[in-house]
Coordinates of C-alpha atoms in Angstrom, one line a residue:
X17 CA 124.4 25.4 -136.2
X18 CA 122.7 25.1 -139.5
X19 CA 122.8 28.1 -142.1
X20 CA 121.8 31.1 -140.1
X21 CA 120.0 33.2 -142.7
X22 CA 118.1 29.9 -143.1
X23 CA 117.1 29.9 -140.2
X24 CA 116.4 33.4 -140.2
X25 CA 113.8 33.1 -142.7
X26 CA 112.2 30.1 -141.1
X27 CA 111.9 32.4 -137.9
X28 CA 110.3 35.2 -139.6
X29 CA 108.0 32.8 -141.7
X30 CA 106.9 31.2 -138.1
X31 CA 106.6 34.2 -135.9
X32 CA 105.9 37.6 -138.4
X33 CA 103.3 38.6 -140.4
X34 CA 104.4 40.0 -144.1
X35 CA 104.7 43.5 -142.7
X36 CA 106.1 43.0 -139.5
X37 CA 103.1 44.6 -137.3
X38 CA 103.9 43.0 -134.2
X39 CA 100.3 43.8 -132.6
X40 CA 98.7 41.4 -135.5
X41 CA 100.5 38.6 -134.1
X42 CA 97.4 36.0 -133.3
X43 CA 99.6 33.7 -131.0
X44 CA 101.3 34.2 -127.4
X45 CA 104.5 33.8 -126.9
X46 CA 103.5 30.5 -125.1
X47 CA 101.5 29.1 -128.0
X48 CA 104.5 30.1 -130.2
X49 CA 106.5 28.2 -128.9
X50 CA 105.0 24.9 -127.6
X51 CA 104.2 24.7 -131.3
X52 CA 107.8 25.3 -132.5
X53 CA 108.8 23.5 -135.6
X54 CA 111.7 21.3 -136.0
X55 CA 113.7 22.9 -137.9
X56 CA 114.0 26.3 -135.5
X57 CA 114.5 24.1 -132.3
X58 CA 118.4 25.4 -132.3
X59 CA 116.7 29.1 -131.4
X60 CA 116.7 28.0 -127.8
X61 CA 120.3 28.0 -127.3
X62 CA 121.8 30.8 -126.0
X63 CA 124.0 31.5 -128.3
X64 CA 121.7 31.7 -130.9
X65 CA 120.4 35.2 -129.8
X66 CA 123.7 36.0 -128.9
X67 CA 124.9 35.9 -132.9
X68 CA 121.4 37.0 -134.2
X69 CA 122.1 40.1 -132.0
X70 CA 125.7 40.9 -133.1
X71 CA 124.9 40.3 -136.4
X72 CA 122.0 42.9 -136.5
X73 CA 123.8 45.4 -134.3
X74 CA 126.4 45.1 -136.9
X75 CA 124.5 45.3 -140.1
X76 CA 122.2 47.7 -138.7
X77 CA 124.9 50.7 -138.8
X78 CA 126.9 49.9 -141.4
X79 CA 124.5 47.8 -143.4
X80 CA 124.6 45.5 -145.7
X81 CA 120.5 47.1 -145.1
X82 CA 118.8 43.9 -146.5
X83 CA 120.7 41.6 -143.9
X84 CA 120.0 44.1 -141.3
X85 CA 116.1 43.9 -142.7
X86 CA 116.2 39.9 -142.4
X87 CA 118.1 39.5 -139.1
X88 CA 116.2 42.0 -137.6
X89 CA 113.1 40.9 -138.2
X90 CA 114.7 37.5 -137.1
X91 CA 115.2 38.8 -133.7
X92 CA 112.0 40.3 -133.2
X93 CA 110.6 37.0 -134.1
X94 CA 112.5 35.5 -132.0
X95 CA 111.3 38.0 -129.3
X96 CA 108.0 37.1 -130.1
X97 CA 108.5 33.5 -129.2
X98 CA 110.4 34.0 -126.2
X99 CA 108.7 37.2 -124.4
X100 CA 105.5 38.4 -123.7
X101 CA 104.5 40.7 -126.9
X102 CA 104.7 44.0 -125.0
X103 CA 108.4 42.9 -123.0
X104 CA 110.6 46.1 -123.5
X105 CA 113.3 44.4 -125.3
X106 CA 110.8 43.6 -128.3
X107 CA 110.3 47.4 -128.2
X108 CA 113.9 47.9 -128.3
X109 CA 114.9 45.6 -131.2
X110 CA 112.0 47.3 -133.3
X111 CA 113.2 50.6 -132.5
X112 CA 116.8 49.7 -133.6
X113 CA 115.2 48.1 -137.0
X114 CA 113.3 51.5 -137.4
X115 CA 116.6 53.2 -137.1
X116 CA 118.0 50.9 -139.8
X117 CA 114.9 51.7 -142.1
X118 CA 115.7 55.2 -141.4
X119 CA 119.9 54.7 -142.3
X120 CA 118.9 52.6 -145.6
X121 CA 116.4 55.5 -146.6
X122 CA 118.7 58.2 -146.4
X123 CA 121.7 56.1 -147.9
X124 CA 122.4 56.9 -151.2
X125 CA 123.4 53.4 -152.1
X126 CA 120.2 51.2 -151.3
X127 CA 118.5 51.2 -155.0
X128 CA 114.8 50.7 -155.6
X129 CA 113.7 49.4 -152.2
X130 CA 111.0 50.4 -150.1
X131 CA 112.7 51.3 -147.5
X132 CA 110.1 54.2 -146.1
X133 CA 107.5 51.6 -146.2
X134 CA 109.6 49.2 -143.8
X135 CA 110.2 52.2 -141.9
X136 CA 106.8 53.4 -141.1
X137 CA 105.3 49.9 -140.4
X138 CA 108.2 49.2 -137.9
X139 CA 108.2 52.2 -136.0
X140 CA 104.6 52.0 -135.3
X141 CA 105.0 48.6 -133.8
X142 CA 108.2 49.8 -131.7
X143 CA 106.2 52.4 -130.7
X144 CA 102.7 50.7 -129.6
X145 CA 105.4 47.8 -127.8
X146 CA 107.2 51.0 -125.9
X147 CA 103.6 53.1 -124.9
X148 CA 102.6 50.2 -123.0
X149 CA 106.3 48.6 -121.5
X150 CA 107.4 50.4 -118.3
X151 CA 108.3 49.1 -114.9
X152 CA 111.7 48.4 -114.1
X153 CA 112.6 49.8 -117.7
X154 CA 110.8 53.1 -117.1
X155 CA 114.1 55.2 -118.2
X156 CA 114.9 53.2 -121.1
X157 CA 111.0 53.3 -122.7
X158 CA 111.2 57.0 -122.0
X159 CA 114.2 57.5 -123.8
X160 CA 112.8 54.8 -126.6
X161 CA 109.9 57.2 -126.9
X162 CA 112.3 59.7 -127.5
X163 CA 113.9 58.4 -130.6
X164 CA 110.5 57.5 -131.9
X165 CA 109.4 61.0 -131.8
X166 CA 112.9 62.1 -133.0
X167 CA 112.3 59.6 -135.9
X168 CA 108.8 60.8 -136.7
X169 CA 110.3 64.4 -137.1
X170 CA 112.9 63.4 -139.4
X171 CA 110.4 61.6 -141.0
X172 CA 108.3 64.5 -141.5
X173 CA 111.0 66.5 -142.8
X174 CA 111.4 64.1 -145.5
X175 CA 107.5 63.9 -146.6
X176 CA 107.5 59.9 -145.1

């Protein structure tokens, strides 16, 4: 497979807007990817999501942040390609990005980034992805909606 973050970035260029608000994507999931470029056709394999996902579970505790930030937003791009745009998983991922907004922020390593920013705009998309998600997944959402409001405190608590 070619350089991941490469392709990483191609993902996010393809699928994301600039501040990952998942709602302002234009496309379906269908029309994403019929019109998949070249270059990301090695996204279909399974075991591309299978390393996209360890890597971000593993960055997203422990950081490096900024990887965590790229391949997270990698896999919700790739979510966005391969889901409908309200499919529980998609709320799940962006959930575990907002958590890893929230770790970077309170880090006392992370420098001058925005990390609040990042924070707020990803939570709101978990969030919209989790109100409407349900079905089969009822217990998960609820417990999704859970951390969101538990997020939002902290949040809160820290003038965010």
């Amino acid at each position: 497979m070619a350089n991941m973050s490469l392709i990483e970035e191609s993902l996010i260029s393809y699928a994301l807007s600039p501040q990952v608000q998942l709602e302002s994507s234009k496309k379906s999931s269908l029309e994403l990817l019929k019109g998949l470029p070249r270059n990301l056709l090695s996204i279909r394999h399974p075991d591309f999501i299978k390393s996209l996902t360890k890597s971000f579970e593993d960055q997203s505790h422990d950081g490096p942040y900024e990887d965590a930030w790229r391949s997270g937003r990698a896999l919700l791009a790739l979510c966005l390609i391969l889901y409908p745009k309200h499919y529980p998983l998609t709320g799940y991922y962006a959930l575990e990005l907002a958590k890893a907004c929230w770790n970077a922020h309170v880090s006392e390593n992370i420098g001058e980034i925005h990390w609040a920013g990042r924070l707020v705009s990803v939570l709101d998309s978990a969030e919209s992805i989790l109100q409407v998600a349900g079905g089969e997944e009822e217990d998960e959402v609820a417990s999704g909606i859970s951390t969101v409001n538990e997020l939002r405190s902290l949040m809160n608590s820290e003038h965010i």
